Amino acid sequence: MTEFDAAAAAVQAALDAGARYADARVMHRRYESMTARNGDVEELTQDESIGLGVRALVGASWGFHAVPDLSDAAARDAGRRATRTAMASARVPGPPVDLVPVQAVIASWASGCQIDPLGVPLSDKGDLLVDATRTMAEHGADLAEGLYQIWDTAKWFVSSEGHRIDQRIRECGGGISATSIGDGETQRRSWPSYRGQYGTTGWELVESLDLAAHAAQIAEESRALLTAPPCPAGETDLILGGEQLALQIHESVGHAIELDRILGWEAAFAGTSWLDLAQLGSLRYGSELMNITIDPTIPGALGSFGFDDEGSPAVKRDAVRDGRWVGVLAGRDSAAMANLDYGGSVRADGWARLPMVRMTNVGLEPGPHTLEEIIAATDDGVLMDLNRSWSIDDKRLNFQFGCEVGWEIKKGRRGRMLRNPTYTGIGPLFWRSMDMLSSETVSWGTPNCGKGQPGQVGHTGHPAAPARFRNVRVGVSA
């Protein structure tokens, strides 16, 4: 059987067993990663899996079943089992579940890729990490680490409404970090991000990071941080670099606008949301510079795709426009429950997992300034960049984040390096204080977004640029 045949057999079996709607996904994923430490390759991981997952809707209840077998018998049995699960759940009365309409299509989509990352010789990849980590060690790092990761995913989707979609998504990225250990102090500097940079693209992304060229500088900065003065405590103007602002968007906007959280469907493990649907379209989320989009169509960004795992096409939407909350991340069922007319943000991290609402590319549109202009306009403040730690409450409202490095800003000039910089705030108050935003946008990739029970790891993108926030509490008081 072909992958489409297996998916179609599962869907038909689910319908024959009593489902009123069913869809099935076959996924074939190859994964590769390598890590190096202090000039030596430490670990190589290569993995491959293929299987089928089928959803069935009965009354107000979903059922799901997955199998690592694409035979006709296994696929049909999976469809029947999914329907039986849905029927068992449907015995508990609940409101009917509708699905936002979406046009059924027969389509193919593939992400852009100039250099097949799995086709690059392992020796070349290893040399890249070995050279970079050796350079960091030679320039003072006590622990010099490098890594890359590659995902090559093929999907085949069939629904009882007539969808027949295949996609191939290639993702990769990597990064390096230098850790220096002093007397009661440990400091780390990373490039280009604390977890690396990732995208829906080929090996050309890793080449563009030029890891070896930045190795010496980050090692030297990690040692310099050991004796740098600590970030002072108090309220001041805060300038966030683009990488840290991407994390800020992810935690205090992206998760908060997931509709399953807002509805209370996602609560036990990762929390809900402070947002109230009654305020959609009217709530002041941030300043007028705050324009957040949900855009899975950005070429090369990590949260990009052609169709989500419900067959909804990738479409750009506003989440926040001129500081006002106007949109959410939704699936077909959650959107119908909320009387919205769009989904498009449902994905699963593998064939054996039930699709759920996930971030795509959630990011800030560019502003009118440059980072140098923002610094020049700041009389007294702190510039922070590259995430080191994050903490946010279960409603995605109160937060405290730490960064790898800070710089003192005095009279419009960047001054001393500061160690252990932290800042804290309350989401909407923080975003309302943003008064300058750069045009120097990068689509930062987050390959480790956790959600759900059983846990799923999502790949998300966050376009962001440096920005200034007024009167933010920074540092930690003794």
mmCIF file of C-alpha atoms in Angstrom, residues 125-361:
data_model
loop_
_atom_site.group_PDB
_atom_site.id
_atom_site.type_symbol
_atom_site.label_atom_id
_atom_site.label_comp_id
_atom_site.label_asym_id
_atom_site.label_seq_id
_atom_site.Cartn_x
_atom_site.Cartn_y
_atom_site.Cartn_z
ATOM 1 C CA LYS A 125 29.748 18.145 10.004
ATOM 2 C CA GLY A 126 32.039 16.733 12.658
ATOM 3 C CA ASP A 127 34.959 18.881 11.515
ATOM 4 C CA LEU A 128 32.765 21.973 11.806
ATOM 5 C CA LEU A 129 31.899 21.286 15.451
ATOM 6 C CA VAL A 130 35.357 20.037 16.398
ATOM 7 C CA ASP A 131 37.087 23.104 14.971
ATOM 8 C CA ALA A 132 34.709 25.524 16.682
ATOM 9 C CA THR A 133 34.890 23.846 20.088
ATOM 10 C CA ARG A 134 38.670 23.515 19.903
ATOM 11 C CA THR A 135 38.959 27.241 19.200
ATOM 12 C CA MET A 136 36.758 28.085 22.181
ATOM 13 C CA ALA A 137 38.853 25.874 24.451
ATOM 14 C CA GLU A 138 42.034 27.509 23.194
ATOM 15 C CA HIS A 139 40.573 30.936 24.056
ATOM 16 C CA GLY A 140 39.790 30.149 27.670
ATOM 17 C CA ALA A 141 36.514 28.231 27.760
ATOM 18 C CA ASP A 142 36.479 25.486 30.387
ATOM 19 C CA LEU A 143 33.601 23.809 28.601
ATOM 20 C CA ALA A 144 33.292 24.326 24.836
ATOM 21 C CA GLU A 145 30.228 22.737 23.213
ATOM 22 C CA GLY A 146 28.718 22.603 19.739
ATOM 23 C CA LEU A 147 25.753 20.844 18.200
ATOM 24 C CA TYR A 148 23.585 20.529 15.136
ATOM 25 C CA GLN A 149 20.180 18.906 14.606
ATOM 26 C CA ILE A 150 18.389 17.805 11.431
ATOM 27 C CA TRP A 151 14.786 16.722 10.850
ATOM 28 C CA ASP A 152 13.526 15.449 7.481
ATOM 29 C CA THR A 153 9.773 14.822 7.660
ATOM 30 C CA ALA A 154 7.368 13.552 5.007
ATOM 31 C CA LYS A 155 3.613 13.641 5.687
ATOM 32 C CA TRP A 156 0.574 12.238 3.910
ATOM 33 C CA PHE A 157 -2.824 13.512 5.101
ATOM 34 C CA VAL A 158 -6.308 12.218 4.201
ATOM 35 C CA SER A 159 -9.653 13.343 5.628
ATOM 36 C CA SER A 160 -13.239 12.176 5.283
ATOM 37 C CA GLU A 161 -13.968 15.582 3.716
ATOM 38 C CA GLY A 162 -11.720 14.838 0.732
ATOM 39 C CA HIS A 163 -8.280 16.167 1.694
ATOM 40 C CA ARG A 164 -5.291 14.454 0.120
ATOM 41 C CA ILE A 165 -2.117 16.397 0.964
ATOM 42 C CA ASP A 166 1.525 15.426 0.999
ATOM 43 C CA GLN A 167 4.309 17.607 2.421
ATOM 44 C CA ARG A 168 8.064 17.357 2.878
ATOM 45 C CA ILE A 169 9.586 19.566 5.547
ATOM 46 C CA ARG A 170 13.347 19.741 6.084
ATOM 47 C CA GLU A 171 14.588 21.541 9.186
ATOM 48 C CA CYS A 172 18.050 22.015 10.616
ATOM 49 C CA GLY A 173 20.271 24.282 12.673
ATOM 50 C CA GLY A 174 22.982 24.407 15.276
ATOM 51 C CA GLY A 175 25.078 26.530 17.578
ATOM 52 C CA ILE A 176 28.034 26.744 19.961
ATOM 53 C CA SER A 177 28.504 27.744 23.580
ATOM 54 C CA ALA A 178 31.468 28.538 25.843
ATOM 55 C CA THR A 179 31.299 28.097 29.610
ATOM 56 C CA SER A 180 33.929 29.542 31.963
ATOM 57 C CA ILE A 181 34.230 28.600 35.630
ATOM 58 C CA GLY A 182 35.610 30.934 38.271
ATOM 59 C CA ASP A 183 35.658 31.248 42.050
ATOM 60 C CA GLY A 184 32.006 30.673 42.932
ATOM 61 C CA GLU A 185 30.893 31.866 39.505
ATOM 62 C CA THR A 186 30.016 30.149 36.209
ATOM 63 C CA GLN A 187 29.309 32.108 33.025
ATOM 64 C CA ARG A 188 28.219 31.063 29.552
ATOM 65 C CA ARG A 189 28.173 32.767 26.172
ATOM 66 C CA SER A 190 26.526 31.311 23.096
ATOM 67 C CA TRP A 191 26.309 31.841 19.359
ATOM 68 C CA PRO A 192 23.971 32.638 17.744
ATOM 69 C CA SER A 193 21.518 31.691 20.520
ATOM 70 C CA TYR A 194 21.636 29.748 23.756
ATOM 71 C CA ARG A 195 20.145 26.743 21.919
ATOM 72 C CA GLY A 196 21.353 27.561 18.399
ATOM 73 C CA GLN A 197 19.477 28.869 15.399
ATOM 74 C CA TYR A 198 17.064 26.698 13.397
ATOM 75 C CA GLY A 199 14.903 27.001 10.317
ATOM 76 C CA THR A 200 12.807 25.140 7.789
ATOM 77 C CA THR A 201 15.616 25.052 5.287
ATOM 78 C CA GLY A 202 18.763 23.165 4.282
ATOM 79 C CA TRP A 203 22.357 22.968 5.510
ATOM 80 C CA GLU A 204 22.951 26.399 4.027
ATOM 81 C CA LEU A 205 21.509 27.790 7.281
ATOM 82 C CA VAL A 206 24.227 26.132 9.376
ATOM 83 C CA GLU A 207 26.901 27.362 6.979
ATOM 84 C CA SER A 208 25.560 30.912 7.262
ATOM 85 C CA LEU A 209 26.008 30.846 11.056
ATOM 86 C CA ASP A 210 29.812 30.721 10.583
ATOM 87 C CA LEU A 211 30.288 29.057 13.954
ATOM 88 C CA ALA A 212 34.077 28.902 13.822
ATOM 89 C CA ALA A 213 34.397 32.646 13.150
ATOM 90 C CA HIS A 214 32.568 33.490 16.407
ATOM 91 C CA ALA A 215 34.162 30.843 18.624
ATOM 92 C CA ALA A 216 37.061 32.915 19.980
ATOM 93 C CA GLN A 217 34.921 35.947 20.828
ATOM 94 C CA ILE A 218 32.280 34.089 22.823
ATOM 95 C CA ALA A 219 34.950 32.160 24.740
ATOM 96 C CA GLU A 220 36.688 35.394 25.685
ATOM 97 C CA GLU A 221 33.398 37.014 26.670
ATOM 98 C CA SER A 222 32.476 34.069 28.876
ATOM 99 C CA ARG A 223 35.739 34.538 30.789
ATOM 100 C CA ALA A 224 35.274 38.296 30.973
ATOM 101 C CA LEU A 225 31.841 37.809 32.519
ATOM 102 C CA LEU A 226 33.420 36.047 35.507
ATOM 103 C CA THR A 227 34.791 39.369 36.765
ATOM 104 C CA ALA A 228 32.266 41.766 35.258
ATOM 105 C CA PRO A 229 30.173 43.802 37.719
ATOM 106 C CA PRO A 230 26.721 42.362 38.474
ATOM 107 C CA CYS A 231 23.635 43.857 36.912
ATOM 108 C CA PRO A 232 22.381 46.532 39.322
ATOM 109 C CA ALA A 233 18.929 46.177 40.862
ATOM 110 C CA GLY A 234 16.207 48.750 40.325
ATOM 111 C CA GLU A 235 13.919 50.222 37.666
ATOM 112 C CA THR A 236 15.473 51.412 34.428
ATOM 113 C CA ASP A 237 15.011 51.452 30.673
ATOM 114 C CA LEU A 238 15.588 47.986 29.245
ATOM 115 C CA ILE A 239 16.791 47.245 25.720
ATOM 116 C CA LEU A 240 16.309 43.627 24.697
ATOM 117 C CA GLY A 241 18.259 42.064 21.856
ATOM 118 C CA GLY A 242 16.275 40.231 19.203
ATOM 119 C CA GLU A 243 17.075 36.718 20.449
ATOM 120 C CA GLN A 244 15.832 37.455 23.965
ATOM 121 C CA LEU A 245 12.809 39.283 22.620
ATOM 122 C CA ALA A 246 11.953 36.142 20.617
ATOM 123 C CA LEU A 247 11.814 34.215 23.898
ATOM 124 C CA GLN A 248 9.699 36.990 25.429
ATOM 125 C CA ILE A 249 7.244 36.702 22.541
ATOM 126 C CA HIS A 250 7.180 32.909 22.814
ATOM 127 C CA GLU A 251 6.409 32.804 26.525
ATOM 128 C CA SER A 252 4.244 35.886 27.154
ATOM 129 C CA VAL A 253 2.386 36.111 23.827
ATOM 130 C CA GLY A 254 2.621 32.873 21.850
ATOM 131 C CA HIS A 255 1.481 30.526 24.608
ATOM 132 C CA ALA A 256 -1.050 33.039 25.922
ATOM 133 C CA ILE A 257 -2.895 33.262 22.568
ATOM 134 C CA GLU A 258 -3.253 29.477 22.152
ATOM 135 C CA LEU A 259 -7.001 29.024 22.058
ATOM 136 C CA ASP A 260 -7.012 25.663 23.846
ATOM 137 C CA ARG A 261 -5.373 27.381 26.831
ATOM 138 C CA ILE A 262 -7.866 30.253 26.711
ATOM 139 C CA LEU A 263 -10.777 27.774 26.651
ATOM 140 C CA GLY A 264 -9.280 25.771 29.525
ATOM 141 C CA TRP A 265 -8.688 22.649 27.427
ATOM 142 C CA GLU A 266 -4.951 22.827 28.170
ATOM 143 C CA ALA A 267 -4.465 23.282 31.883
ATOM 144 C CA ALA A 268 -3.062 20.365 33.877
ATOM 145 C CA PHE A 269 0.561 20.451 32.767
ATOM 146 C CA ALA A 270 1.453 23.769 31.177
ATOM 147 C CA GLY A 271 -1.282 26.070 32.429
ATOM 148 C CA THR A 272 -4.003 28.170 30.845
ATOM 149 C CA SER A 273 -4.003 31.838 29.791
ATOM 150 C CA TRP A 274 -4.810 35.182 31.343
ATOM 151 C CA LEU A 275 -6.719 36.225 28.214
ATOM 152 C CA ASP A 276 -10.527 36.395 28.120
ATOM 153 C CA LEU A 277 -12.252 35.770 24.769
ATOM 154 C CA ALA A 278 -14.797 38.453 25.600
ATOM 155 C CA GLN A 279 -11.958 40.975 25.186
ATOM 156 C CA LEU A 280 -10.804 39.754 21.771
ATOM 157 C CA GLY A 281 -10.723 42.811 19.536
ATOM 158 C CA SER A 282 -10.727 45.313 22.403
ATOM 159 C CA LEU A 283 -7.968 44.414 24.896
ATOM 160 C CA ARG A 284 -4.918 46.695 24.918
ATOM 161 C CA TYR A 285 -2.080 44.131 24.925
ATOM 162 C CA GLY A 286 0.808 46.514 24.289
ATOM 163 C CA SER A 287 1.905 49.824 22.842
ATOM 164 C CA GLU A 288 1.017 50.900 19.311
ATOM 165 C CA LEU A 289 4.416 49.587 18.160
ATOM 166 C CA MET A 290 3.285 46.061 19.025
ATOM 167 C CA ASN A 291 2.162 44.255 15.875
ATOM 168 C CA ILE A 292 2.288 40.476 16.323
ATOM 169 C CA THR A 293 1.518 38.172 13.420
ATOM 170 C CA ILE A 294 0.810 34.448 13.147
ATOM 171 C CA ASP A 295 2.505 33.575 9.866
ATOM 172 C CA PRO A 296 3.396 30.003 8.806
ATOM 173 C CA THR A 297 4.139 31.257 5.282
ATOM 174 C CA ILE A 298 7.548 32.872 6.071
ATOM 175 C CA PRO A 299 10.140 31.132 3.850
ATOM 176 C CA GLY A 300 12.771 29.359 5.925
ATOM 177 C CA ALA A 301 11.311 30.134 9.365
ATOM 178 C CA LEU A 302 11.057 27.168 11.722
ATOM 179 C CA GLY A 303 7.270 27.377 12.191
ATOM 180 C CA SER A 304 6.493 27.329 8.457
ATOM 181 C CA PHE A 305 4.465 24.748 6.541
ATOM 182 C CA GLY A 306 2.048 24.465 3.638
ATOM 183 C CA PHE A 307 -0.851 22.927 5.573
ATOM 184 C CA ASP A 308 -1.335 22.163 9.237
ATOM 185 C CA ASP A 309 -2.196 18.683 10.512
ATOM 186 C CA GLU A 310 -5.919 19.254 9.973
ATOM 187 C CA GLY A 311 -5.479 20.166 6.305
ATOM 188 C CA SER A 312 -5.943 23.915 6.855
ATOM 189 C CA PRO A 313 -3.740 25.974 4.515
ATOM 190 C CA ALA A 314 -0.986 28.212 5.875
ATOM 191 C CA VAL A 315 -2.340 31.774 6.154
ATOM 192 C CA LYS A 316 -0.909 34.921 7.722
ATOM 193 C CA ARG A 317 -3.099 36.434 10.449
ATOM 194 C CA ASP A 318 -2.834 39.237 12.979
ATOM 195 C CA ALA A 319 -2.631 38.365 16.664
ATOM 196 C CA VAL A 320 -1.976 41.911 17.915
ATOM 197 C CA ARG A 321 -2.446 44.978 15.720
ATOM 198 C CA ASP A 322 -1.389 48.453 16.902
ATOM 199 C CA GLY A 323 -1.205 47.056 20.427
ATOM 200 C CA ARG A 324 -4.711 45.572 20.402
ATOM 201 C CA TRP A 325 -5.376 41.820 20.766
ATOM 202 C CA VAL A 326 -7.197 40.641 17.623
ATOM 203 C CA GLY A 327 -6.340 36.974 16.919
ATOM 204 C CA VAL A 328 -5.497 33.554 18.341
ATOM 205 C CA LEU A 329 -3.795 30.286 17.471
ATOM 206 C CA ALA A 330 -6.656 27.863 16.861
ATOM 207 C CA GLY A 331 -7.777 24.517 15.537
ATOM 208 C CA ARG A 332 -10.979 23.749 13.681
ATOM 209 C CA ASP A 333 -12.796 22.525 16.790
ATOM 210 C CA SER A 334 -11.579 25.162 19.248
ATOM 211 C CA ALA A 335 -12.305 27.931 16.728
ATOM 212 C CA ALA A 336 -15.865 26.698 16.250
ATOM 213 C CA MET A 337 -16.327 26.580 20.027
ATOM 214 C CA ALA A 338 -15.184 30.220 20.211
ATOM 215 C CA ASN A 339 -17.334 31.307 17.230
ATOM 216 C CA LEU A 340 -14.284 32.110 15.107
ATOM 217 C CA ASP A 341 -14.008 31.320 11.417
ATOM 218 C CA TYR A 342 -10.395 30.099 11.189
ATOM 219 C CA GLY A 343 -8.082 27.387 12.462
ATOM 220 C CA GLY A 344 -4.747 26.601 10.847
ATOM 221 C CA SER A 345 -2.499 26.146 13.916
ATOM 222 C CA VAL A 346 -2.767 22.442 14.743
ATOM 223 C CA ARG A 347 0.248 20.127 14.602
ATOM 224 C CA ALA A 348 1.622 16.957 16.188
ATOM 225 C CA ASP A 349 5.286 16.162 16.791
ATOM 226 C CA GLY A 350 4.965 12.670 15.309
ATOM 227 C CA TRP A 351 2.619 10.035 13.938
ATOM 228 C CA ALA A 352 1.934 8.631 17.417
ATOM 229 C CA ARG A 353 0.677 11.896 18.909
ATOM 230 C CA LEU A 354 -2.704 13.606 18.747
ATOM 231 C CA PRO A 355 -2.502 16.956 16.911
ATOM 232 C CA MET A 356 -3.045 20.015 19.115
ATOM 233 C CA VAL A 357 -2.919 23.808 18.890
ATOM 234 C CA ARG A 358 0.727 24.864 18.487
ATOM 235 C CA MET A 359 2.552 28.080 17.678
ATOM 236 C CA THR A 360 3.639 28.578 14.074
ATOM 237 C CA ASN A 361 5.741 31.706 13.409
#
